[in-house]
Amino acid sequence: MNQQMQEPALSVTNISFRVKEATLLDGISFDVAPGEWISIIGPNGAGKSTLLRSISGASRARGNVEVFGEPLMNLAPKDRAKRVAWVPQTPTVPVGMSVIDYVLLGRTPYLHPLASPSKRDVATTKDILEELSLESFARRAVETLSGGERQRVVIARALAQDTPIILLDEPTSALDLGHQQDVLLRLDRLRANGERTIISTMHDLTLAGHFADRVLMLSKGTVASIGPAAEVLTRSNIAEHYGADVSITNVRGTIVISPTISTPSSFELPEHFNQHHTPPAKNTNSETESSSMSSDATAEPVTETPDKESHRVAKSLVLVNTGDGKGKSSSAFGMMIRGVARDWNVAVVQFVKSGDWNVGEEKVGRQLGVDWHNEGDGFTWSSDDLEHDKAIAQAGWDNAKALIMAGEHQLIILDELTYLINWGWIDAGPVYDTITNRPKHVSIVVTGRDAPQGLIDVADTVSEVVKVKHAFDNGILAKRGLDY
Amino acid sequence: MNARPASIRVSWIVGGVAFVLGSIALALVIGPTPIDRSGVLIESFDAALPGSFDSGLTDQQQSIVANLRLPRVVLGLLVGASLSISGATFQGVFRNPLADPYLLGVAAGGGLGATIAFVYGLGDGQGWFDLVQVFAFAGALSAVFLAWVMGNAASAGVTELGGDRQSSATSLILAGVAVASFFTAIQSFLQQRNTEDIRQVYTWLLGGLTTSGWTEVILLLPIATICVALLLPSGRMLDVLAVGDDEATMLGMSVNRVRLALVVIASLLTASAVAVSGLIAFVGLIIPHTVRLVFGSSYRIIVPMSVIVGAGFLTLSDLVARTALSPSELPIGVVTAFFGAPFFVVILRTAVSR
């Protein structure tokens, strides 16, 4: 790079901006080479937008801004607008103004105040609309466009100003991932021939680093760091100025910044916890032994000191929680949490659900990133139409089967599945086959009363929750938070 | 791509002019004295080009047409066009579709000026440089001037504290409200102390196109011509202002200068219209708004179309004002509001459902 050798397109010298006693910007200086893209980053309140506004002249800052050696501050608005175009973060969109009229506003600096736009202005405007693939929107009112289209229209207006410098304030903050990429790639192409220089503020550090040639990190109104992304976007810089704990990876030249989230998976787990996950020996041949429902003894190996050598490591397990007591599903959701803590992909399929129960575990499960499927949405405990319910049950099982065979989860909980089998709504055979032939890494938990023998046969661990006493029997209704 | 920037269409102008000509013709031929209709029209041409036509009317009839009906129609056209284009300008300058030409205190100032002239017996609102007109004009302009000075002082303070430029328009509007309240208070006080003049004052406040020959037209014509000519091409600037002061500045517009120029011209025009016709309500508000809903939201369309539609509308309103309860006259402000408001609601409904 020969930035030092050629005249900078934009030269910012000692910019300061004060409001009463507060200093928003304090002695900012940097140069930008022609055709360069520089991204201004920094935590909230660092002064990013203020800096951009000061460069543009929208805020009256002290200091000097030069465009190709010409001081900007002393120029009339008209002459300034021929050199610097500004794309505001939240543009004011006049109601009813068409896209072509809006982009035409960019020609303002070239028109006498009382003059109408010339044919050439209109032609320029149309060229720019084409360049940004906006022709088909030309007649539409700007306010009816989507966020991504609207942002392109505002950029088009800036291009109509035909300036060497384009300033963009958070050009992608209101856009989804696809539109962010689209807008940034277009901007990148616009400067390809070196005629346009871009200065943008950016929230997303990864995007800022990826598209910009250099990154300027502002902190408390001063330049904390400026240079190529790899030099500025360091763990210590981000920790110091953002107060954030991040991990930084270099993916084929792009610096990727991701927040480090303290999850239980990074906790040190006690020794016996790991042992617990090694299945006890008698489980491995449960096909032959567990003919009785009392195989729930396997749920208590914690207190034992298993002989490690007699055990093998299973890639996955099938667990069945059955019995007439309370706690079958609740215990399955406990396993769901353990799985999440292990960074597993966890899915829950609920086959029976009463329509008016607002179930809390789903909300939390979804928050934890659990893949949640309500196959019981169509029928309920109180349902009357049996054929209808059967069809829904079959469809629900088919979905669950597809989910299992897809192999994208390490743990799938099939909540209340036993009822579908016991009531004859779905054929039992295919269920057992699916569980037996599941992808090797997929563990399955099935809950529900009266687990059929076939299910117990294909399971590794079967627990029976026995009712000793239930509040409902004494006339107490189900309690939110405990029962659902 | 065949999209075109917003611009006024020839068919609209043709239709608009036809509407205005129709309004003129109606207003000329209908009156308390029955006169041969074709004779009235011929006589009107003769008045414009003296001696070129023979209308076959009696001298008295000729005088009614040439010195009563015709000047009144022309004054209606001028006042209607002036108030409408001023309203469009104010709506654009303040980016507020509810703005009207009286926003910065023109009405209150004019009202106070006229009231002073009436209660101190300085004139009756008719004739050459009648002091009612002079005082109304001066009062209107001083109100705007005061509002401007106060508004700028307030917004300068805000800008110094780091506020953005948007605030200057808001400060100005608030200053206008303050000045208007102040002037209205004084006017009410004067009115209260001089109840014998209350009827005269009240009639003036409601507005009217009562003329004394061509005097009012001759007073208003030059200033209206100049101001309208200056405002007509300002639509594009108002479109730029629509994106807000900050963005307009960054698009190369000297926002404060443009705003000052437009406010001065529109206020001068409004004050002149008020001086000769009193406070005619509603026209400056609904005409630009109706034009916006019917023809489009660009000020390159709103400004010129407001002139045409406003001229025709006020001429028709005046026709109703002087014939509805003939021989007595309704205040024209009552007519504009009475017919304008429902009409506006209809326009609004159709525009919304479109």
Coordinates of N, CA and C in Angstrom, one line a residue, chain B residues 166-295:
Chain B
Q166 N -32.9 20.4 13.2 CA -34.3 20.2 13.1 C -35.1 21.1 14.1
S167 N -34.4 21.4 15.2 CA -35.1 22.1 16.2 C -35.5 23.5 15.8
S168 N -34.7 24.1 14.8 CA -35.0 25.5 14.5 C -36.4 25.7 13.9
A169 N -36.9 24.7 13.1 CA -38.2 24.8 12.6 C -39.3 24.7 13.7
T170 N -39.0 23.8 14.6 CA -39.9 23.7 15.8 C -40.0 24.9 16.6
S171 N -38.8 25.5 16.9 CA -38.7 26.7 17.7 C -39.5 27.8 17.1
L172 N -39.4 27.9 15.7 CA -40.1 28.9 15.0 C -41.6 28.8 15.1
I173 N -42.1 27.5 15.0 CA -43.5 27.3 15.1 C -44.0 27.7 16.5
L174 N -43.2 27.3 17.5 CA -43.6 27.6 18.9 C -43.6 29.1 19.1
A175 N -42.6 29.8 18.6 CA -42.5 31.2 18.7 C -43.7 31.8 18.0
G176 N -44.1 31.3 16.9 CA -45.3 31.8 16.2 C -46.6 31.7 17.0
V177 N -46.7 30.5 17.7 CA -47.8 30.3 18.6 C -47.8 31.3 19.7
A178 N -46.6 31.5 20.3 CA -46.5 32.5 21.4 C -46.9 33.9 21.0
V179 N -46.4 34.3 19.8 CA -46.6 35.7 19.3 C -48.1 35.8 19.0
A180 N -48.7 34.8 18.4 CA -50.1 34.8 18.1 C -51.0 35.0 19.3
S181 N -50.6 34.2 20.4 CA -51.4 34.3 21.6 C -51.3 35.7 22.2
F182 N -50.1 36.2 22.2 CA -49.9 37.5 22.7 C -50.7 38.6 22.0
F183 N -50.6 38.6 20.7 CA -51.3 39.6 19.8 C -52.8 39.4 20.0
T184 N -53.3 38.2 20.0 CA -54.7 37.9 20.2 C -55.2 38.5 21.5
A185 N -54.3 38.3 22.5 CA -54.7 38.8 23.9 C -55.0 40.3 23.8
I186 N -54.0 41.0 23.2 CA -54.1 42.5 23.1 C -55.4 42.8 22.3
Q187 N -55.6 42.1 21.2 CA -56.7 42.4 20.3 C -58.0 42.2 21.1
S188 N -58.1 41.1 21.9 CA -59.3 40.8 22.6 C -59.6 41.9 23.6
F189 N -58.5 42.4 24.3 CA -58.6 43.4 25.2 C -59.2 44.7 24.6
L190 N -58.6 45.1 23.5 CA -59.1 46.3 22.8 C -60.5 46.1 22.4
Q191 N -60.9 44.9 21.9 CA -62.2 44.7 21.5 C -63.2 44.8 22.7
Q192 N -62.7 44.3 23.8 CA -63.5 44.3 25.0 C -63.8 45.7 25.5
R193 N -62.8 46.6 25.3 CA -62.9 47.9 25.8 C -63.7 48.8 24.8
N194 N -63.9 48.3 23.6 CA -64.5 49.1 22.6 C -65.6 48.3 21.9
T195 N -66.6 47.9 22.7 CA -67.6 47.0 22.2 C -68.4 47.6 21.0
E196 N -68.5 48.9 20.9 CA -69.3 49.5 19.8 C -68.7 49.2 18.5
D197 N -67.4 48.9 18.5 CA -66.8 48.5 17.2 C -66.7 47.0 16.9
I198 N -67.3 46.3 17.8 CA -67.1 44.8 17.8 C -67.6 44.2 16.5
R199 N -68.7 44.7 16.0 CA -69.3 44.2 14.8 C -68.4 44.4 13.6
Q200 N -67.9 45.6 13.5 CA -67.0 45.9 12.4 C -65.7 45.0 12.4
V201 N -65.2 44.9 13.6 CA -64.0 44.1 13.8 C -64.2 42.7 13.4
Y202 N -65.4 42.2 13.9 CA -65.7 40.8 13.7 C -65.9 40.5 12.3
T203 N -66.6 41.4 11.6 CA -66.8 41.2 10.1 C -65.4 41.1 9.4
W204 N -64.6 42.0 9.8 CA -63.2 42.0 9.2 C -62.5 40.7 9.5
L205 N -62.6 40.2 10.7 CA -61.9 39.0 11.1 C -62.3 37.8 10.3
L206 N -63.6 37.8 10.0 CA -64.1 36.6 9.2 C -63.8 36.7 7.8
G207 N -63.3 37.8 7.3 CA -62.9 38.0 6.0 C -64.0 38.2 5.0
G208 N -63.6 38.9 3.9 CA -64.6 39.2 2.9 C -64.0 39.9 1.7
L209 N -64.6 39.7 0.5 CA -64.1 40.3 -0.7 C -64.8 41.5 -1.1
T210 N -65.4 42.2 -0.1 CA -66.1 43.5 -0.5 C -65.1 44.5 -1.0
T211 N -65.4 45.0 -2.2 CA -64.4 45.9 -2.8 C -65.0 47.3 -3.0
S212 N -64.1 48.2 -3.2 CA -64.5 49.5 -3.6 C -63.8 49.7 -5.0
G213 N -64.5 49.3 -6.0 CA -64.0 49.3 -7.3 C -62.7 48.5 -7.5
W214 N -61.8 49.0 -8.1 CA -60.6 48.2 -8.4 C -59.4 48.5 -7.4
T215 N -59.7 49.3 -6.4 CA -58.6 49.7 -5.5 C -57.9 48.5 -4.9
E216 N -58.6 47.6 -4.3 CA -58.0 46.4 -3.6 C -57.2 45.6 -4.6
V217 N -57.7 45.4 -5.8 CA -57.0 44.6 -6.8 C -55.7 45.3 -7.2
I218 N -55.8 46.6 -7.4 CA -54.6 47.3 -7.8 C -53.5 47.3 -6.7
L219 N -54.0 47.3 -5.4 CA -53.1 47.2 -4.3 C -52.4 45.9 -4.2
L220 N -53.2 44.8 -4.4 CA -52.7 43.5 -4.2 C -51.9 43.0 -5.5
L221 N -52.4 43.4 -6.7 CA -51.8 42.7 -7.9 C -50.3 42.7 -8.0
P222 N -49.6 43.9 -7.8 CA -48.2 43.8 -8.1 C -47.5 42.9 -7.1
I223 N -47.8 43.1 -5.8 CA -47.1 42.3 -4.8 C -47.4 40.8 -5.0
A224 N -48.6 40.5 -5.3 CA -49.0 39.1 -5.5 C -48.3 38.5 -6.7
T225 N -48.2 39.3 -7.8 CA -47.6 38.8 -9.0 C -46.1 38.4 -8.7
I226 N -45.4 39.4 -8.0 CA -44.0 39.2 -7.8 C -43.8 37.9 -6.9
C227 N -44.6 37.9 -5.8 CA -44.4 36.8 -4.8 C -44.7 35.5 -5.4
V228 N -45.9 35.4 -6.1 CA -46.2 34.1 -6.7 C -45.2 33.7 -7.7
A229 N -44.7 34.6 -8.5 CA -43.6 34.3 -9.5 C -42.4 33.7 -8.8
L230 N -42.1 34.3 -7.6 CA -40.9 33.8 -6.9 C -41.2 32.4 -6.3
L231 N -42.4 32.2 -5.8 CA -42.7 31.0 -5.1 C -42.9 29.8 -6.1
L232 N -43.4 30.1 -7.3 CA -43.8 29.0 -8.2 C -42.6 28.0 -8.4
P233 N -41.4 28.5 -8.7 CA -40.3 27.5 -8.9 C -39.7 27.0 -7.7
S234 N -40.3 27.2 -6.5 CA -39.6 26.8 -5.3 C -40.0 25.4 -4.8
G235 N -40.8 24.7 -5.6 CA -41.3 23.4 -5.3 C -40.1 22.4 -5.1
R236 N -39.1 22.5 -6.0 CA -38.0 21.6 -5.9 C -37.3 21.7 -4.5
M237 N -37.1 23.0 -4.1 CA -36.4 23.2 -2.8 C -37.2 22.7 -1.7
L238 N -38.5 22.8 -1.8 CA -39.4 22.3 -0.7 C -39.3 20.8 -0.7
D239 N -39.1 20.1 -1.8 CA -38.9 18.7 -1.9 C -37.6 18.3 -1.2
V240 N -36.6 19.1 -1.4 CA -35.3 18.8 -0.7 C -35.5 19.0 0.8
L241 N -36.2 20.1 1.2 CA -36.4 20.3 2.6 C -37.1 19.2 3.3
A242 N -37.9 18.4 2.5 CA -38.7 17.4 3.1 C -37.9 16.3 3.7
V243 N -36.6 16.2 3.4 CA -35.8 15.1 4.1 C -35.2 15.6 5.4
G244 N -35.6 16.8 5.8 CA -35.1 17.3 7.1 C -33.9 18.3 6.9
D245 N -33.7 19.1 7.9 CA -32.7 20.1 7.7 C -31.3 19.5 7.6
D246 N -31.0 18.5 8.4 CA -29.7 17.9 8.4 C -29.3 17.3 7.0
E247 N -30.2 16.5 6.5 CA -30.0 15.9 5.2 C -30.0 16.9 4.1
A248 N -30.9 17.9 4.2 CA -31.0 18.9 3.1 C -29.7 19.7 3.1
T249 N -29.1 20.0 4.3 CA -27.8 20.6 4.3 C -26.7 19.8 3.6
M250 N -26.8 18.5 3.9 CA -25.8 17.6 3.3 C -26.0 17.4 1.8
L251 N -27.2 17.7 1.4 CA -27.5 17.6 0.0 C -27.1 19.0 -0.7
G252 N -26.5 19.9 0.1 CA -26.0 21.1 -0.6 C -26.9 22.3 -0.5
M253 N -28.0 22.2 0.4 CA -28.9 23.3 0.5 C -28.5 24.2 1.7
S254 N -28.5 25.5 1.5 CA -28.3 26.4 2.6 C -29.7 26.6 3.3
V255 N -30.0 25.7 4.2 CA -31.3 25.5 4.7 C -31.9 26.8 5.3
N256 N -31.1 27.4 6.2 CA -31.6 28.6 6.9 C -31.9 29.7 5.9
R257 N -31.0 29.9 4.9 CA -31.2 31.0 4.0 C -32.5 30.7 3.2
V258 N -32.6 29.5 2.7 CA -33.8 29.1 1.9 C -35.1 29.3 2.7
R259 N -35.0 28.9 3.9 CA -36.2 29.0 4.8 C -36.6 30.4 5.0
L260 N -35.6 31.2 5.3 CA -35.8 32.6 5.5 C -36.5 33.3 4.3
A261 N -35.9 33.0 3.1 CA -36.4 33.6 1.9 C -37.8 33.2 1.7
L262 N -38.1 31.9 1.8 CA -39.4 31.4 1.5 C -40.5 32.0 2.5
V263 N -40.1 32.0 3.8 CA -41.0 32.5 4.8 C -41.3 34.0 4.6
V264 N -40.2 34.8 4.3 CA -40.4 36.2 4.0 C -41.4 36.4 2.9
I265 N -41.2 35.7 1.8 CA -42.0 35.9 0.6 C -43.5 35.5 0.9
A266 N -43.6 34.3 1.5 CA -45.0 33.8 1.7 C -45.7 34.7 2.7
S267 N -44.9 35.2 3.7 CA -45.6 36.1 4.7 C -46.0 37.4 4.1
L268 N -45.1 37.9 3.3 CA -45.4 39.2 2.6 C -46.7 39.0 1.8
L269 N -46.8 37.9 1.1 CA -47.9 37.6 0.2 C -49.2 37.5 1.1
T270 N -49.1 36.7 2.2 CA -50.2 36.5 3.0 C -50.7 37.8 3.7
A271 N -49.7 38.6 4.2 CA -50.1 39.8 4.8 C -50.8 40.8 3.9
S272 N -50.4 40.8 2.6 CA -51.0 41.6 1.6 C -52.4 41.2 1.4
A273 N -52.6 39.8 1.2 CA -54.0 39.3 1.0 C -54.8 39.6 2.2
V274 N -54.3 39.4 3.4 CA -55.1 39.7 4.6 C -55.5 41.2 4.7
A275 N -54.6 42.1 4.3 CA -54.8 43.5 4.4 C -56.1 43.9 3.6
V276 N -56.3 43.2 2.4 CA -57.4 43.6 1.6 C -58.6 42.8 1.8
S277 N -58.5 41.6 2.4 CA -59.6 40.7 2.5 C -59.9 40.1 3.9
G278 N -59.2 40.6 4.9 CA -59.4 40.0 6.2 C -58.9 38.6 6.3
L279 N -59.3 38.0 7.4 CA -58.8 36.6 7.7 C -59.7 35.6 7.1
I280 N -59.4 35.2 5.9 CA -60.2 34.1 5.3 C -59.6 32.8 5.7
A281 N -60.4 32.0 6.4 CA -59.8 30.8 7.0 C -59.8 29.7 6.0
F282 N -59.0 28.7 6.3 CA -59.1 27.3 5.7 C -58.5 27.2 4.4
V283 N -58.6 28.2 3.5 CA -58.1 28.1 2.1 C -56.7 27.6 2.1
G284 N -55.8 28.4 2.8 CA -54.4 28.1 2.8 C -54.0 26.7 3.4
L285 N -54.9 26.2 4.2 CA -54.7 24.8 4.7 C -55.2 23.7 3.8
I286 N -56.4 23.9 3.4 CA -57.0 22.7 2.6 C -56.6 22.6 1.2
I287 N -56.4 23.8 0.5 CA -56.1 23.7 -0.9 C -54.8 22.9 -1.2
P288 N -53.7 23.3 -0.5 CA -52.5 22.5 -0.8 C -52.6 21.1 -0.4
H289 N -53.4 20.8 0.6 CA -53.6 19.5 1.1 C -54.4 18.7 0.1
T290 N -55.4 19.3 -0.4 CA -56.3 18.6 -1.4 C -55.5 18.3 -2.6
V291 N -54.7 19.3 -3.1 CA -53.9 19.1 -4.3 C -52.9 18.0 -4.0
R292 N -52.4 17.9 -2.8 CA -51.4 16.8 -2.5 C -52.1 15.5 -2.7
L293 N -53.3 15.4 -2.1 CA -54.0 14.1 -2.2 C -54.5 13.7 -3.6
V294 N -54.8 14.7 -4.4 CA -55.4 14.4 -5.7 C -54.2 14.2 -6.7
F295 N -53.3 15.1 -6.7 CA -52.3 15.1 -7.8 C -50.9 14.5 -7.5

